[in-house]
Amino acid sequence: MPARLLVPQLLGFIALLAAAVQFYTDREHGSKHCKVPLSWRAHRGLLSLYSLSSLMFCLTGAYILLLCHAYPQRSLYTQQYVEGLLWIWSGCISYACDAVDLGVKSWSHPIDRLSATLFIAYNVLAYVAYARMGALPVAATIEFPLSLMSGLFCFKRSGDAVHKGDMEGYFFWHTAWHFVLPITGILHFSLIYFI
């Protein structure tokens, strides 16, 4: 390939890499250009539904651990309990990011961003692998993409609300994001273990 064709591709890759580094190291709640305002902090306490919704991920993780313990023969792989621990981690870091550090710069925001991205990517890859192997029940094969899209829709709407300065919309849609993925996660694992 001629160098004149490689240079634009290389520059595009470098720009993409720089944007990713910026995104995953930004300590703002939200993004540099679309921050969750500090003033919203006064409207939600650490025990509000919005704040506690992050812990739904922990509930899903505990459910997965219970399934792995009670029905080890139904696990898709021998170390599936690690997935339960990842759900619990997601809940803890989400609570730190969205409740404790709501609207303020913190280390929890980039960690939450990176954790959520890797966790979703892991789940998509696992889903594709197990679906291709035929290891998932048909119901779980259909349910997973619908659940993921529903969760991402809620997350997108919460980001749109921040962009518009709509505090109530943000709290509603971000709480929905924290409920949709964990509840559908419980549904997904129930389908795997009981169908």
mmCIF file of C-alpha atoms in Angstrom:
data_model
loop_
_atom_site.group_PDB
_atom_site.id
_atom_site.type_symbol
_atom_site.label_atom_id
_atom_site.label_comp_id
_atom_site.label_asym_id
_atom_site.label_seq_id
_atom_site.Cartn_x
_atom_site.Cartn_y
_atom_site.Cartn_z
ATOM 1 C CA MET A 1 0.000 0.000 0.000
ATOM 2 C CA PRO A 2 1.442 3.401 -0.946
ATOM 3 C CA ALA A 3 2.557 5.664 1.907
ATOM 4 C CA ARG A 4 0.215 8.437 0.763
ATOM 5 C CA LEU A 5 -2.723 6.115 1.539
ATOM 6 C CA LEU A 6 -1.320 4.967 4.878
ATOM 7 C CA VAL A 7 -0.770 8.450 6.313
ATOM 8 C CA PRO A 8 -4.497 9.401 6.490
ATOM 9 C CA GLN A 9 -5.323 6.005 8.000
ATOM 10 C CA LEU A 10 -2.543 6.367 10.562
ATOM 11 C CA LEU A 11 -3.644 9.912 11.436
ATOM 12 C CA GLY A 12 -7.233 8.709 11.804
ATOM 13 C CA PHE A 13 -6.125 5.903 14.113
ATOM 14 C CA ILE A 14 -4.024 8.306 16.214
ATOM 15 C CA ALA A 15 -6.989 10.701 16.516
ATOM 16 C CA LEU A 16 -9.260 7.832 17.566
ATOM 17 C CA LEU A 17 -6.707 6.619 20.105
ATOM 18 C CA ALA A 18 -6.302 10.144 21.520
ATOM 19 C CA ALA A 19 -10.094 10.508 21.855
ATOM 20 C CA ALA A 20 -10.317 7.135 23.636
ATOM 21 C CA VAL A 21 -7.531 8.062 26.069
ATOM 22 C CA GLN A 22 -9.259 11.395 26.759
ATOM 23 C CA PHE A 23 -12.631 9.681 27.300
ATOM 24 C CA TYR A 24 -11.312 6.938 29.583
ATOM 25 C CA THR A 25 -9.150 9.259 31.705
ATOM 26 C CA ASP A 26 -11.580 12.184 32.060
ATOM 27 C CA ARG A 27 -12.503 12.592 35.736
ATOM 28 C CA GLU A 28 -15.697 14.544 34.952
ATOM 29 C CA HIS A 29 -19.088 12.987 35.669
ATOM 30 C CA GLY A 30 -20.452 12.704 32.152
ATOM 31 C CA SER A 31 -17.956 14.036 29.656
ATOM 32 C CA LYS A 32 -15.811 17.116 29.238
ATOM 33 C CA HIS A 33 -18.416 18.662 26.953
ATOM 34 C CA CYS A 34 -21.550 17.303 28.661
ATOM 35 C CA LYS A 35 -21.001 17.292 32.444
ATOM 36 C CA VAL A 36 -23.493 16.217 35.081
ATOM 37 C CA PRO A 37 -23.924 19.537 36.951
ATOM 38 C CA LEU A 38 -22.755 19.798 40.551
ATOM 39 C CA SER A 39 -26.065 21.501 41.414
ATOM 40 C CA TRP A 40 -27.914 18.218 40.741
ATOM 41 C CA ARG A 41 -26.074 16.669 43.693
ATOM 42 C CA ALA A 42 -28.387 18.443 46.167
ATOM 43 C CA HIS A 43 -31.442 16.718 44.655
ATOM 44 C CA ARG A 44 -30.473 13.096 45.310
ATOM 45 C CA GLY A 45 -29.145 11.591 48.513
ATOM 46 C CA LEU A 46 -27.034 8.475 48.905
ATOM 47 C CA LEU A 47 -30.178 6.494 49.789
ATOM 48 C CA SER A 48 -32.428 7.745 46.965
ATOM 49 C CA LEU A 49 -33.839 5.329 44.386
ATOM 50 C CA TYR A 50 -31.441 6.814 41.827
ATOM 51 C CA SER A 51 -28.414 6.194 44.067
ATOM 52 C CA LEU A 52 -29.440 2.742 45.248
ATOM 53 C CA SER A 53 -30.314 1.635 41.704
ATOM 54 C CA SER A 54 -26.584 1.111 41.084
ATOM 55 C CA LEU A 55 -26.682 -1.699 43.614
ATOM 56 C CA MET A 56 -29.058 -3.668 41.367
ATOM 57 C CA PHE A 57 -25.891 -4.870 39.621
ATOM 58 C CA CYS A 58 -24.777 -6.338 42.972
ATOM 59 C CA LEU A 59 -28.124 -8.127 43.324
ATOM 60 C CA THR A 60 -27.665 -9.693 39.889
ATOM 61 C CA GLY A 61 -24.123 -10.735 40.817
ATOM 62 C CA ALA A 62 -25.344 -12.342 44.043
ATOM 63 C CA TYR A 63 -28.035 -14.189 42.051
ATOM 64 C CA ILE A 64 -25.418 -15.530 39.623
ATOM 65 C CA LEU A 65 -23.220 -16.657 42.535
ATOM 66 C CA LEU A 66 -26.224 -18.414 44.072
ATOM 67 C CA LEU A 67 -26.990 -20.179 40.772
ATOM 68 C CA CYS A 68 -23.350 -21.239 40.368
ATOM 69 C CA HIS A 69 -23.338 -22.657 43.887
ATOM 70 C CA ALA A 70 -26.754 -24.357 43.728
ATOM 71 C CA TYR A 71 -26.507 -25.686 40.144
ATOM 72 C CA PRO A 72 -22.820 -25.990 39.194
ATOM 73 C CA GLN A 73 -23.644 -28.575 36.510
ATOM 74 C CA ARG A 74 -25.706 -25.978 34.622
ATOM 75 C CA SER A 75 -22.935 -23.370 34.410
ATOM 76 C CA LEU A 76 -21.761 -22.568 30.888
ATOM 77 C CA TYR A 77 -18.148 -22.754 32.081
ATOM 78 C CA THR A 78 -16.373 -23.818 35.261
ATOM 79 C CA GLN A 79 -15.437 -20.344 36.503
ATOM 80 C CA GLN A 80 -18.818 -18.697 35.846
ATOM 81 C CA TYR A 81 -18.894 -17.394 39.424
ATOM 82 C CA VAL A 82 -16.318 -14.803 38.261
ATOM 83 C CA GLU A 83 -19.092 -13.273 36.169
ATOM 84 C CA GLY A 84 -21.147 -12.844 39.346
ATOM 85 C CA LEU A 85 -18.198 -11.065 40.942
ATOM 86 C CA LEU A 86 -17.939 -8.757 37.898
ATOM 87 C CA TRP A 87 -21.601 -7.803 38.298
ATOM 88 C CA ILE A 88 -20.944 -6.996 41.971
ATOM 89 C CA TRP A 89 -17.882 -4.906 41.027
ATOM 90 C CA SER A 90 -20.017 -3.026 38.486
ATOM 91 C CA GLY A 91 -22.580 -2.219 41.155
ATOM 92 C CA CYS A 92 -19.987 -0.972 43.631
ATOM 93 C CA ILE A 93 -18.114 1.245 41.165
ATOM 94 C CA SER A 94 -21.408 2.502 39.702
ATOM 95 C CA TYR A 95 -22.571 3.529 43.196
ATOM 96 C CA ALA A 96 -19.271 5.336 43.811
ATOM 97 C CA CYS A 97 -19.529 7.108 40.444
ATOM 98 C CA ASP A 98 -23.230 7.929 40.248
ATOM 99 C CA ALA A 99 -24.115 8.417 43.925
ATOM 100 C CA VAL A 100 -21.051 9.264 46.015
ATOM 101 C CA ASP A 101 -19.315 11.335 43.308
ATOM 102 C CA LEU A 102 -22.430 12.725 41.578
ATOM 103 C CA GLY A 103 -21.479 15.877 39.675
ATOM 104 C CA VAL A 104 -17.898 16.141 40.971
ATOM 105 C CA LYS A 105 -14.546 15.240 39.421
ATOM 106 C CA SER A 106 -13.398 11.856 40.695
ATOM 107 C CA TRP A 107 -11.337 8.792 39.856
ATOM 108 C CA SER A 108 -14.598 6.791 39.958
ATOM 109 C CA HIS A 109 -15.883 8.252 36.679
ATOM 110 C CA PRO A 110 -13.166 6.937 34.334
ATOM 111 C CA ILE A 111 -13.081 3.633 36.223
ATOM 112 C CA ASP A 112 -16.855 3.289 35.865
ATOM 113 C CA ARG A 113 -16.651 4.179 32.146
ATOM 114 C CA LEU A 114 -13.884 1.668 31.487
ATOM 115 C CA SER A 115 -15.484 -1.048 33.634
ATOM 116 C CA ALA A 116 -18.875 -0.645 31.932
ATOM 117 C CA THR A 117 -17.325 -0.708 28.456
ATOM 118 C CA LEU A 118 -15.248 -3.818 29.167
ATOM 119 C CA PHE A 119 -18.131 -5.538 30.962
ATOM 120 C CA ILE A 120 -20.542 -4.950 28.080
ATOM 121 C CA ALA A 121 -17.901 -6.018 25.533
ATOM 122 C CA TYR A 122 -17.202 -9.190 27.547
ATOM 123 C CA ASN A 123 -20.911 -10.017 27.703
ATOM 124 C CA VAL A 124 -21.376 -9.459 23.963
ATOM 125 C CA LEU A 125 -18.375 -11.671 23.143
ATOM 126 C CA ALA A 126 -19.558 -14.383 25.555
ATOM 127 C CA TYR A 127 -23.057 -14.222 24.082
ATOM 128 C CA VAL A 128 -21.758 -14.542 20.512
ATOM 129 C CA ALA A 129 -19.462 -17.436 21.453
ATOM 130 C CA TYR A 130 -22.129 -19.395 23.350
ATOM 131 C CA ALA A 131 -24.826 -18.663 20.772
ATOM 132 C CA ARG A 132 -22.538 -19.906 17.967
ATOM 133 C CA MET A 133 -21.792 -23.070 19.942
ATOM 134 C CA GLY A 134 -25.518 -23.637 20.484
ATOM 135 C CA ALA A 135 -25.008 -23.580 24.262
ATOM 136 C CA LEU A 136 -27.772 -21.025 24.929
ATOM 137 C CA PRO A 137 -31.467 -21.851 25.034
ATOM 138 C CA VAL A 138 -33.394 -20.215 22.181
ATOM 139 C CA ALA A 139 -35.148 -17.889 24.647
ATOM 140 C CA ALA A 140 -31.786 -16.621 25.989
ATOM 141 C CA THR A 141 -30.482 -16.217 22.437
ATOM 142 C CA ILE A 142 -33.433 -13.962 21.599
ATOM 143 C CA GLU A 143 -33.537 -12.164 24.966
ATOM 144 C CA PHE A 144 -29.921 -10.980 25.208
ATOM 145 C CA PRO A 145 -29.783 -8.558 22.244
ATOM 146 C CA LEU A 146 -33.211 -7.132 23.139
ATOM 147 C CA SER A 147 -32.135 -6.602 26.752
ATOM 148 C CA LEU A 148 -28.833 -5.022 25.773
ATOM 149 C CA MET A 149 -30.521 -2.651 23.331
ATOM 150 C CA SER A 150 -33.123 -1.696 25.972
ATOM 151 C CA GLY A 151 -30.381 -0.908 28.486
ATOM 152 C CA LEU A 152 -28.328 1.087 25.995
ATOM 153 C CA PHE A 153 -31.464 3.003 24.976
ATOM 154 C CA CYS A 154 -31.992 4.062 28.623
ATOM 155 C CA PHE A 155 -28.326 5.049 28.939
ATOM 156 C CA LYS A 156 -28.506 7.117 25.742
ATOM 157 C CA ARG A 157 -31.634 8.881 26.983
ATOM 158 C CA SER A 158 -29.885 9.718 30.287
ATOM 159 C CA GLY A 159 -26.995 11.256 28.326
ATOM 160 C CA ASP A 160 -29.447 13.205 26.165
ATOM 161 C CA ALA A 161 -31.086 14.543 29.335
ATOM 162 C CA VAL A 162 -27.716 15.776 30.666
ATOM 163 C CA HIS A 163 -27.064 17.476 27.334
ATOM 164 C CA LYS A 164 -30.455 19.254 27.566
ATOM 165 C CA GLY A 165 -29.960 20.180 31.238
ATOM 166 C CA ASP A 166 -32.983 18.020 32.162
ATOM 167 C CA MET A 167 -32.196 16.882 35.711
ATOM 168 C CA GLU A 168 -35.389 14.845 36.243
ATOM 169 C CA GLY A 169 -34.980 13.186 32.845
ATOM 170 C CA TYR A 170 -31.405 12.258 33.713
ATOM 171 C CA PHE A 171 -32.353 10.757 37.066
ATOM 172 C CA PHE A 172 -35.269 8.844 35.508
ATOM 173 C CA TRP A 173 -33.350 7.399 32.552
ATOM 174 C CA HIS A 174 -30.155 6.664 34.472
ATOM 175 C CA THR A 175 -32.172 4.866 37.157
ATOM 176 C CA ALA A 176 -33.903 2.922 34.370
ATOM 177 C CA TRP A 177 -30.459 1.990 32.947
ATOM 178 C CA HIS A 178 -29.482 0.671 36.385
ATOM 179 C CA PHE A 179 -32.655 -1.428 36.588
ATOM 180 C CA VAL A 180 -32.992 -2.678 33.003
ATOM 181 C CA LEU A 181 -29.583 -4.348 32.626
ATOM 182 C CA PRO A 182 -29.560 -6.106 36.031
ATOM 183 C CA ILE A 183 -33.177 -7.289 35.795
ATOM 184 C CA THR A 184 -32.639 -8.599 32.284
ATOM 185 C CA GLY A 185 -29.360 -10.125 33.513
ATOM 186 C CA ILE A 186 -31.352 -12.067 36.116
ATOM 187 C CA LEU A 187 -33.787 -13.087 33.371
ATOM 188 C CA HIS A 188 -30.923 -14.149 31.088
ATOM 189 C CA PHE A 189 -29.281 -16.347 33.707
ATOM 190 C CA SER A 190 -32.645 -17.787 34.751
ATOM 191 C CA LEU A 191 -33.217 -18.815 31.133
ATOM 192 C CA ILE A 192 -29.757 -20.410 30.978
ATOM 193 C CA TYR A 193 -30.104 -22.278 34.261
ATOM 194 C CA PHE A 194 -33.757 -23.307 34.162
ATOM 195 C CA ILE A 195 -34.643 -23.905 30.492
#
